[in-house]
Short mmCIF file of C-alpha atoms and ligand atoms in Angstrom, two decimals:
data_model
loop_
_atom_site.label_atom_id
_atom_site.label_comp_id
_atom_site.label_asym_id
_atom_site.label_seq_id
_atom_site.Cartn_x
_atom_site.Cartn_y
_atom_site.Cartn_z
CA UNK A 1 -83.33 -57.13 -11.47
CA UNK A 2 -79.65 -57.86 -9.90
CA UNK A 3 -78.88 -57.03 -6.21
CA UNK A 4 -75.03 -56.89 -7.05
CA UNK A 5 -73.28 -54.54 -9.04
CA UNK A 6 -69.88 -53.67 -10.12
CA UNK A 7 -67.80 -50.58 -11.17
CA UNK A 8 -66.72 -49.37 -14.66
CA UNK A 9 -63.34 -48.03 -14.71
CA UNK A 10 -61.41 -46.37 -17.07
CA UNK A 11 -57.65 -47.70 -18.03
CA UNK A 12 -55.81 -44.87 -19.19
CA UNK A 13 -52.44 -46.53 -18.94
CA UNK A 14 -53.18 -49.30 -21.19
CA UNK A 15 -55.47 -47.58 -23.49
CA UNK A 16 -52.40 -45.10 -23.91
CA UNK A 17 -49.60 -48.03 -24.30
CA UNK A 18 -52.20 -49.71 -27.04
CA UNK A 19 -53.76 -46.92 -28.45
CA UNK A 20 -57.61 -47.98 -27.73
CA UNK A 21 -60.05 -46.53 -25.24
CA UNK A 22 -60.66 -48.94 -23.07
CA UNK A 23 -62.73 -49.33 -20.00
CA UNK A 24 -62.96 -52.15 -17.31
CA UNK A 25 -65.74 -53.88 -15.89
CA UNK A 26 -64.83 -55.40 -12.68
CA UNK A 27 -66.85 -58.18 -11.67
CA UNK A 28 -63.89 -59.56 -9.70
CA UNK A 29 -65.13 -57.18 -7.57
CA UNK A 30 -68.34 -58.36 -6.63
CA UNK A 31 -69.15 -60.03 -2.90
CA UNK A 32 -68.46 -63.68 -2.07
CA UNK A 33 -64.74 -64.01 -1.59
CA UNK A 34 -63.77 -63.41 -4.67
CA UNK A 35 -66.65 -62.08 -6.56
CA UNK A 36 -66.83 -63.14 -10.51
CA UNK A 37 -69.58 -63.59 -12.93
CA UNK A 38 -70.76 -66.35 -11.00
CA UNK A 39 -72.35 -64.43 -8.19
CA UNK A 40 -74.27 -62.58 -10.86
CA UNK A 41 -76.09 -66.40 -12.31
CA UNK A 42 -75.99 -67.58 -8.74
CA UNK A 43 -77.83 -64.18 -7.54
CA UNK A 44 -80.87 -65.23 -10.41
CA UNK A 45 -80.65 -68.57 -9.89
CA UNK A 46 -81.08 -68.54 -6.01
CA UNK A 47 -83.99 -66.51 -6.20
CA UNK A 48 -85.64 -68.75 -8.60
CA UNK A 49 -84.81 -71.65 -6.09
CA UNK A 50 -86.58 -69.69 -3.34
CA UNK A 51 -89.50 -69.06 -5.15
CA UNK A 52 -89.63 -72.47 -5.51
CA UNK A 53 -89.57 -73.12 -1.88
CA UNK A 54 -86.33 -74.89 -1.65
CA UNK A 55 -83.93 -74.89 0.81
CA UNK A 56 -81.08 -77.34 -0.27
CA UNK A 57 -78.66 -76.29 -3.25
CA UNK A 58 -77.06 -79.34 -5.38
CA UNK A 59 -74.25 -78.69 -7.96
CA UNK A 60 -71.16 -79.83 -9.48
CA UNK A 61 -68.33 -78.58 -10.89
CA UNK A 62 -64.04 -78.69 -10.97
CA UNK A 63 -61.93 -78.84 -7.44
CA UNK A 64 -61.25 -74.74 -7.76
CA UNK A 65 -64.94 -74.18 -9.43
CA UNK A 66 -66.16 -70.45 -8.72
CA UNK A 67 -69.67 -71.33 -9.21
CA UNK A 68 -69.22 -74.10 -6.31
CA UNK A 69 -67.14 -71.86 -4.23
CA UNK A 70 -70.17 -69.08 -4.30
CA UNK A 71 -73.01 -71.79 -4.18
CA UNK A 72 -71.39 -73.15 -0.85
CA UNK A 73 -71.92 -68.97 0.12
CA UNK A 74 -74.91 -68.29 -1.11
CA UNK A 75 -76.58 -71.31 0.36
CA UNK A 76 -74.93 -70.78 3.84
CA UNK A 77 -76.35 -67.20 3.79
CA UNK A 78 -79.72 -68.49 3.35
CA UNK A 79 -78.97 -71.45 5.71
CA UNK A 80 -79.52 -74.13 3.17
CA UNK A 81 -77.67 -77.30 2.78
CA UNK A 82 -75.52 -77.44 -0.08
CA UNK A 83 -74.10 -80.45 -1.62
CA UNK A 84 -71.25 -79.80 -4.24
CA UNK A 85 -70.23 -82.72 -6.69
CA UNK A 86 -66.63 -81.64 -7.68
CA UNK A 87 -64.26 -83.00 -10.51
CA UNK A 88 -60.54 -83.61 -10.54
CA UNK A 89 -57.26 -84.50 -8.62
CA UNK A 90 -58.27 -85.51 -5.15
CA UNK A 91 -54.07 -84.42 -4.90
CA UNK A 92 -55.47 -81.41 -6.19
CA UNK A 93 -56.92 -80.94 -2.61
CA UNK A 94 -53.59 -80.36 -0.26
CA UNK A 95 -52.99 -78.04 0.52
CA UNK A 96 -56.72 -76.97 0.66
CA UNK A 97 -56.81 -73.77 -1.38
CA UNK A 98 -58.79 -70.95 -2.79
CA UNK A 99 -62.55 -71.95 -3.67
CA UNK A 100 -62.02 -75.32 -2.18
CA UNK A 101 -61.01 -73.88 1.14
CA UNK A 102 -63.99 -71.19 0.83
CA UNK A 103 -66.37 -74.00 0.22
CA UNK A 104 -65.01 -76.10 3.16
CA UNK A 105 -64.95 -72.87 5.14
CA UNK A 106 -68.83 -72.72 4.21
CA UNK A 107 -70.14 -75.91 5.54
CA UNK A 108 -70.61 -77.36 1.92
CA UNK A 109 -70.91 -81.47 1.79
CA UNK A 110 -68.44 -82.37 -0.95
CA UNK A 111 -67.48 -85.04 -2.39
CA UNK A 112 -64.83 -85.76 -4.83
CA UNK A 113 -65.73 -88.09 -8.36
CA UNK A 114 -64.20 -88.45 -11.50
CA UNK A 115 -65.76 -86.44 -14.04
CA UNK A 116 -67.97 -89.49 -16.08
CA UNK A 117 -69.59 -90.35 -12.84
CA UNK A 118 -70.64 -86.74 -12.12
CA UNK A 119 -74.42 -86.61 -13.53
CA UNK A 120 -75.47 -89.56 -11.28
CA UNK A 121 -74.14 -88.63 -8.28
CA UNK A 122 -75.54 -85.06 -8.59
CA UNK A 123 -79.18 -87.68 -8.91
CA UNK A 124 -78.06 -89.37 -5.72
CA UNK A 125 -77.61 -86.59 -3.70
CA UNK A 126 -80.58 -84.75 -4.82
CA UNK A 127 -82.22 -88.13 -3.78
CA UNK A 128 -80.74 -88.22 -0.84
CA UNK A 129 -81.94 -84.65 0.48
CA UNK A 130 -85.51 -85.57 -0.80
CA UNK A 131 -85.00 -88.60 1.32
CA UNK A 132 -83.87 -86.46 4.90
CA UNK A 133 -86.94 -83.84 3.76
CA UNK A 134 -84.93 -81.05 2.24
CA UNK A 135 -86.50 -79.75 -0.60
CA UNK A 136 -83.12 -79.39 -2.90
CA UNK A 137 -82.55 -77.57 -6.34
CA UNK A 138 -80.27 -78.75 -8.94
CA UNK A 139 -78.26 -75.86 -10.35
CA UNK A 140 -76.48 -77.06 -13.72
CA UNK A 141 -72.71 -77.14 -13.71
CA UNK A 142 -71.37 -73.12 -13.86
CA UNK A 143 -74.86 -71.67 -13.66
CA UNK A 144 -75.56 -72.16 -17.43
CA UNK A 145 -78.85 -72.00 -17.40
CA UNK A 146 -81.45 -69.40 -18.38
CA UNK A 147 -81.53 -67.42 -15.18
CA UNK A 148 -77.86 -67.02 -15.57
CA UNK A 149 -77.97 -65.71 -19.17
CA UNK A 150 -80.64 -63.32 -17.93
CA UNK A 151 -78.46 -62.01 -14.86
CA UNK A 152 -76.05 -60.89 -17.94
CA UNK A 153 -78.27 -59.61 -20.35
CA UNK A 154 -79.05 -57.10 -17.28
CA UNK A 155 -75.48 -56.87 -16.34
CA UNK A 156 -75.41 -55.10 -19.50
CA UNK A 157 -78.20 -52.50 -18.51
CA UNK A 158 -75.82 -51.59 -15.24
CA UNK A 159 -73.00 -50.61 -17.84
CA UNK A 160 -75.34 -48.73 -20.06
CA UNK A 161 -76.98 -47.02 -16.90
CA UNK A 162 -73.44 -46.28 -15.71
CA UNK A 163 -72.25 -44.59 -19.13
CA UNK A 164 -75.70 -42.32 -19.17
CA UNK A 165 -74.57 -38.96 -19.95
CA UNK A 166 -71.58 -40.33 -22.36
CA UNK A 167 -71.20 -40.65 -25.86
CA UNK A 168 -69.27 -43.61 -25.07
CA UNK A 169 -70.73 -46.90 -26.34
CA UNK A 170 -68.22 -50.58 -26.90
CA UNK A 171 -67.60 -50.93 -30.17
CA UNK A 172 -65.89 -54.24 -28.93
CA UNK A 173 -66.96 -56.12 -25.16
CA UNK A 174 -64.35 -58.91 -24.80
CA UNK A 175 -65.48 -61.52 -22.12
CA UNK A 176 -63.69 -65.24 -20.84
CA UNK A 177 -66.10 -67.75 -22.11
CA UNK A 178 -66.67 -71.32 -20.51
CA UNK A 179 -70.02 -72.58 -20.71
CA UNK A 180 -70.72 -69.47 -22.25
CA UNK A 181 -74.21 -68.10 -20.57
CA UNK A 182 -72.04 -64.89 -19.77
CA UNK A 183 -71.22 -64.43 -23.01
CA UNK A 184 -74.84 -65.58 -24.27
CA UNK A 185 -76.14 -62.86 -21.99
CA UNK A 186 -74.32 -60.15 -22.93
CA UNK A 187 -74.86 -60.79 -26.75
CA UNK A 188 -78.82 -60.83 -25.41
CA UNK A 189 -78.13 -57.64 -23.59
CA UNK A 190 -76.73 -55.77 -26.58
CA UNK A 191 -79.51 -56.38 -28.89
CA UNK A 192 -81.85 -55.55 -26.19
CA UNK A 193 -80.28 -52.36 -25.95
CA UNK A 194 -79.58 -52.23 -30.03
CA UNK A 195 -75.66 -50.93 -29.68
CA UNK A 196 -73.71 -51.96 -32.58
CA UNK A 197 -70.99 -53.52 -30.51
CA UNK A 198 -69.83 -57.00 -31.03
CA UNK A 199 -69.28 -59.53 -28.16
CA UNK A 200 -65.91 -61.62 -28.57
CA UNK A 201 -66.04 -64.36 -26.58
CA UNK A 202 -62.40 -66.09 -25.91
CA UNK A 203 -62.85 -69.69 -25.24
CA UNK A 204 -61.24 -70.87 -21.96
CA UNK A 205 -62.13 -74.67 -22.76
CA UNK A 206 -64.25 -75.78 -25.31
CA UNK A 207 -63.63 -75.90 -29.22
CA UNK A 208 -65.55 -74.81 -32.48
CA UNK A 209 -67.67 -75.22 -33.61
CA UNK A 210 -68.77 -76.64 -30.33
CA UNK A 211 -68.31 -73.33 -28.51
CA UNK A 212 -70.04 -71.46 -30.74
CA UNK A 213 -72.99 -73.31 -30.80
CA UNK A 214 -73.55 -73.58 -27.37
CA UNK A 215 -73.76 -69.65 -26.89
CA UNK A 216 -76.06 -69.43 -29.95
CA UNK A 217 -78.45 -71.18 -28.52
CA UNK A 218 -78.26 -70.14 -24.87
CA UNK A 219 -78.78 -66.46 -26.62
CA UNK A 220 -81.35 -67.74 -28.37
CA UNK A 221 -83.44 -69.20 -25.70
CA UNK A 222 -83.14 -66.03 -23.65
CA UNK A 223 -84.24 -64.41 -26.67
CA UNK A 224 -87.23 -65.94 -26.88
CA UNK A 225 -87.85 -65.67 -23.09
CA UNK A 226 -87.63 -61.64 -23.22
CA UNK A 227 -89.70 -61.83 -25.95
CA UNK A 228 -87.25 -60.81 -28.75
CA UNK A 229 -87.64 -61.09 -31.94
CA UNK A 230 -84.00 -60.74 -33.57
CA UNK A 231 -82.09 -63.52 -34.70
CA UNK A 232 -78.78 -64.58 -33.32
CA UNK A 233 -77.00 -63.88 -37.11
CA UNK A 234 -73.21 -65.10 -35.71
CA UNK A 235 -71.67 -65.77 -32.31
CA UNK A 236 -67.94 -65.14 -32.01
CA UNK A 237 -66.51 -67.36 -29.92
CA UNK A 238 -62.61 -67.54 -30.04
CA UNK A 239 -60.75 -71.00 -29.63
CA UNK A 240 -57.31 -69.82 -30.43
CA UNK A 241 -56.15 -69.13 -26.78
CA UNK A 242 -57.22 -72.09 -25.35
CA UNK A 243 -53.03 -73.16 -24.57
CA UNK A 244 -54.25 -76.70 -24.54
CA UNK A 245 -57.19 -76.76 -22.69
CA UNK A 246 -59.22 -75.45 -19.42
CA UNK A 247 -56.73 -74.33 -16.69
CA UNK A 248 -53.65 -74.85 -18.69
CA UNK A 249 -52.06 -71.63 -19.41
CA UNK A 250 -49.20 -70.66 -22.26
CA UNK A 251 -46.20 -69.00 -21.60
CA UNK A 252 -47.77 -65.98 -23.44
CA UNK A 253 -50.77 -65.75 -21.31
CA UNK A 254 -48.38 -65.61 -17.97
CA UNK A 255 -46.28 -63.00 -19.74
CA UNK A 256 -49.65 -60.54 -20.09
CA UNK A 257 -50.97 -61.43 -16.47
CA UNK A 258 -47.56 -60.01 -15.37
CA UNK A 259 -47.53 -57.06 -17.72
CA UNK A 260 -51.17 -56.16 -16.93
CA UNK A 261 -50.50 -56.27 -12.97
CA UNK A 262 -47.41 -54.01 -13.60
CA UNK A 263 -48.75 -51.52 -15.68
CA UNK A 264 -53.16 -50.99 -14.69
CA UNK A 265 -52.78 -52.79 -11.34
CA UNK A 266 -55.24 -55.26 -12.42
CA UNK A 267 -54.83 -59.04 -11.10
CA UNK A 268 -55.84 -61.84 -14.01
CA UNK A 269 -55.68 -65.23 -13.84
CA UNK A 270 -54.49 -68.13 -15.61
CA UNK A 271 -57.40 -69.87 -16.57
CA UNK A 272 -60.39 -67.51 -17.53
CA UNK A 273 -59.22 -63.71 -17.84
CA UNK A 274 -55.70 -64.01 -18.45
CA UNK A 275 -56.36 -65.74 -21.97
CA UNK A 276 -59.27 -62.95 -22.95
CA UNK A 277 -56.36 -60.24 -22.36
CA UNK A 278 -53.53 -62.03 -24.33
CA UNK A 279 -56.45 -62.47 -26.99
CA UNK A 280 -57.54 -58.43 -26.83
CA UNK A 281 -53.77 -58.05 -26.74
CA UNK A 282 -53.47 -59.99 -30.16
CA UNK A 283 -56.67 -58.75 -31.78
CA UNK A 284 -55.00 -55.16 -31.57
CA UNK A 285 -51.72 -56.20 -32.77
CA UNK A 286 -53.73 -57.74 -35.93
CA UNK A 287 -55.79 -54.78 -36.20
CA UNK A 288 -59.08 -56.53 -35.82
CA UNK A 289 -59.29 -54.04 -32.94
CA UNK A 290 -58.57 -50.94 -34.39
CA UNK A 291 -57.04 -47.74 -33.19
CA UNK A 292 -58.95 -45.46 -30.67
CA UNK A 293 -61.88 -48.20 -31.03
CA UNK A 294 -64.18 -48.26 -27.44
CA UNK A 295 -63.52 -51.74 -25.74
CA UNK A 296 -64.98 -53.10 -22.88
CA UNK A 297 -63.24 -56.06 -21.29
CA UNK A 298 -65.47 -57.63 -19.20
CA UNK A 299 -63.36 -58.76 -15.48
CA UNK A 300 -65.55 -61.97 -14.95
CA UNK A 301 -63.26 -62.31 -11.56
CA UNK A 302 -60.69 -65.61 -11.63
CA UNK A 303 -58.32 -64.13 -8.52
CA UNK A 304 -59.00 -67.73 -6.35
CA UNK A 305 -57.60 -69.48 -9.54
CA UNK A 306 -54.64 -67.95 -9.77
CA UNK A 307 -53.96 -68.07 -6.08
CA UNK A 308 -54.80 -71.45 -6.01
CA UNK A 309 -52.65 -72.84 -9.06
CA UNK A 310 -48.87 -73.02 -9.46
CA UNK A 311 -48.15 -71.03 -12.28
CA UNK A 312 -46.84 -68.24 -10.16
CA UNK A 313 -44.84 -70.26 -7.43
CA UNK A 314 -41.21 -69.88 -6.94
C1 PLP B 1 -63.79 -66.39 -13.38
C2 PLP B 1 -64.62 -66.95 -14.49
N1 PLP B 1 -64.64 -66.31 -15.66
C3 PLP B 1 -65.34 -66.77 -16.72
C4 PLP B 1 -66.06 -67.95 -16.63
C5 PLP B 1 -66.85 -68.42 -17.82
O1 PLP B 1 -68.21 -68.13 -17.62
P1 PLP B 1 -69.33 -68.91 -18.43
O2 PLP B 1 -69.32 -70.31 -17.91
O3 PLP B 1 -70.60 -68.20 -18.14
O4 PLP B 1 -68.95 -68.87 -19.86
C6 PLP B 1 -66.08 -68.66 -15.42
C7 PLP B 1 -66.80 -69.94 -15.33
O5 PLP B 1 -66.38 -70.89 -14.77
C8 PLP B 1 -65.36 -68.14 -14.32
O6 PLP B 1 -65.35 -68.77 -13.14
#
């Protein structure tokens, strides 16, 4: 079961403005510095690392990655070594920023290599702590892995447990989707609970059929781990607001993180949650989210990204 949880709120304001009843779940809010969705995987997979014994945390991930940023926390709380692999600009890195800074802050060993030479450092250094008598665990890039689809499918018990005593039930739970074991475990956590709400996941990277694919079968496996017996009939996984790829952001997407600060008081980002509004913005406007329909857009956090990038600099 989770240790963290997160409130529900209601958005009046914009349900009024766009005529849907819409509610809020704000993992942004969660601990670590700036909270997300990874400190929900992290929370599952950290146990399962101390079960194990360990007491060394390996991973990779981009120069601004959440799931490094609370890694580098999570393993300094348990005083662990941590050793993140990180992708990108090394320009990218001064001014040290947002989850870079945090992971500094943290006492995480980083180093800095282009993307195709990630996999085999992340072997080195995992070699390297075996070699200095750590006992290290290797946490897949953004936490997709079956503990971290399980940390969602009960993520979805907390909302349910928090609506108890209301008729009110998502007919629609719109969620940023990267690797997509969020997604995967809220799909998981639907069926579970058998609501007849569907899970639109808006891609903040990847392509179909790609996308959709990979959260198939990450719902699938988790599936099969709970014991579950109900196929995974379609997965719908969104690629048309990816404005050119992972942390690019359109002119469109800026224009709704503006207009949702203004009117709920609720901070997006460029590069995950930003793009899930604009789409749940769209969807309404082409009535494939209807009038008065129940939607639950699903905060998976983002607030170091767009403090970190330059979208918003004058
Ligand atoms: C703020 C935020 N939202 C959404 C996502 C996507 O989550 P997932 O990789 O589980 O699809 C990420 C992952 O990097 C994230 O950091």
């Amino acid at each position: 079961m989770y240790s963290y949880s997160s409130l529900l709120e209601r958005q009046d304001r914009v349900s009024a403005l766009f005529g849907i009843d819409l509610r809020v779940k704000r993992d942004d809010l969660l601990p670590k510095s700036g909270g997300g969705n990874k400190v929900r995987k992290l929370d599952y997979i950290v146990r399962d690392a101390a079960i194990d014994n360990c007491d060394a945390l390996v991973t990779h991930g981009g120069i601004q990655s959440n799931h490094a940023r609370v890694t580098a926390l999570m393993a300094a709380e348990k005083g662990w070594r941590c050793k993140l692999i990180l992708h990108g600009d090394p320009n990218a890195c001064h001014p040290c920023t947002g989850n870079l800074l945090l992971m500094q802050l943290a006492g995480a060993e980083i180093e800095i290599v282009p993307s195709d030479q990630i996999m085999c450092r992340v072997d080195q250094a995992v070699a390297v702590l075996h070699a200095e008598g750590a006992k290290p665990y290797a946490i897949p890039g953004g936490g997709h892995c079956p503990a971290g689809v399980l940390a969602y499918a009960d993520a979805v018990i907390e909302v349910a447990e928090q609506l108890a005593g209301e008729s009110w039930i998502p007919d629609s739970i719109i969620v940023p989707s990267g690797t997509g074991a969020t997604q995967a475990g809220i799909i998981v956590g639907v069926i579970r609970l058998g609501w007849p709400t569907r899970v639109i996941g808006v891609s903040v990277g990847r392509a179909n059929p790609r996308g959709r694919q990979v959260v198939a079968q990450a719902a699938e496996e988790a599936m099969q781990s709970l014991g579950l017996s109900n196929c995974i009939s379609t997965v719908d996984f969104r690629d048309q607001w990816l404005c050119g790829g992972y942390e690019k952001a359109s002119q469109q997407v800026l224009n709704v993180i503006k207009s949702v600060a203004q009117t709920a008081g609720l901070i997006l980002d460029p590069t995950y949650t930003g793009k899930a509004f604009a789409a749940l913005l769209d969807l309404i406007e082409a009535g494939e989210i209807r009038r008065g329909e129940k939607v639950l857009f699903w905060h998976t956090g983002g607030l170091l990204n767009l403090i970190s990038s330059s979208y918003f600099m004058v």
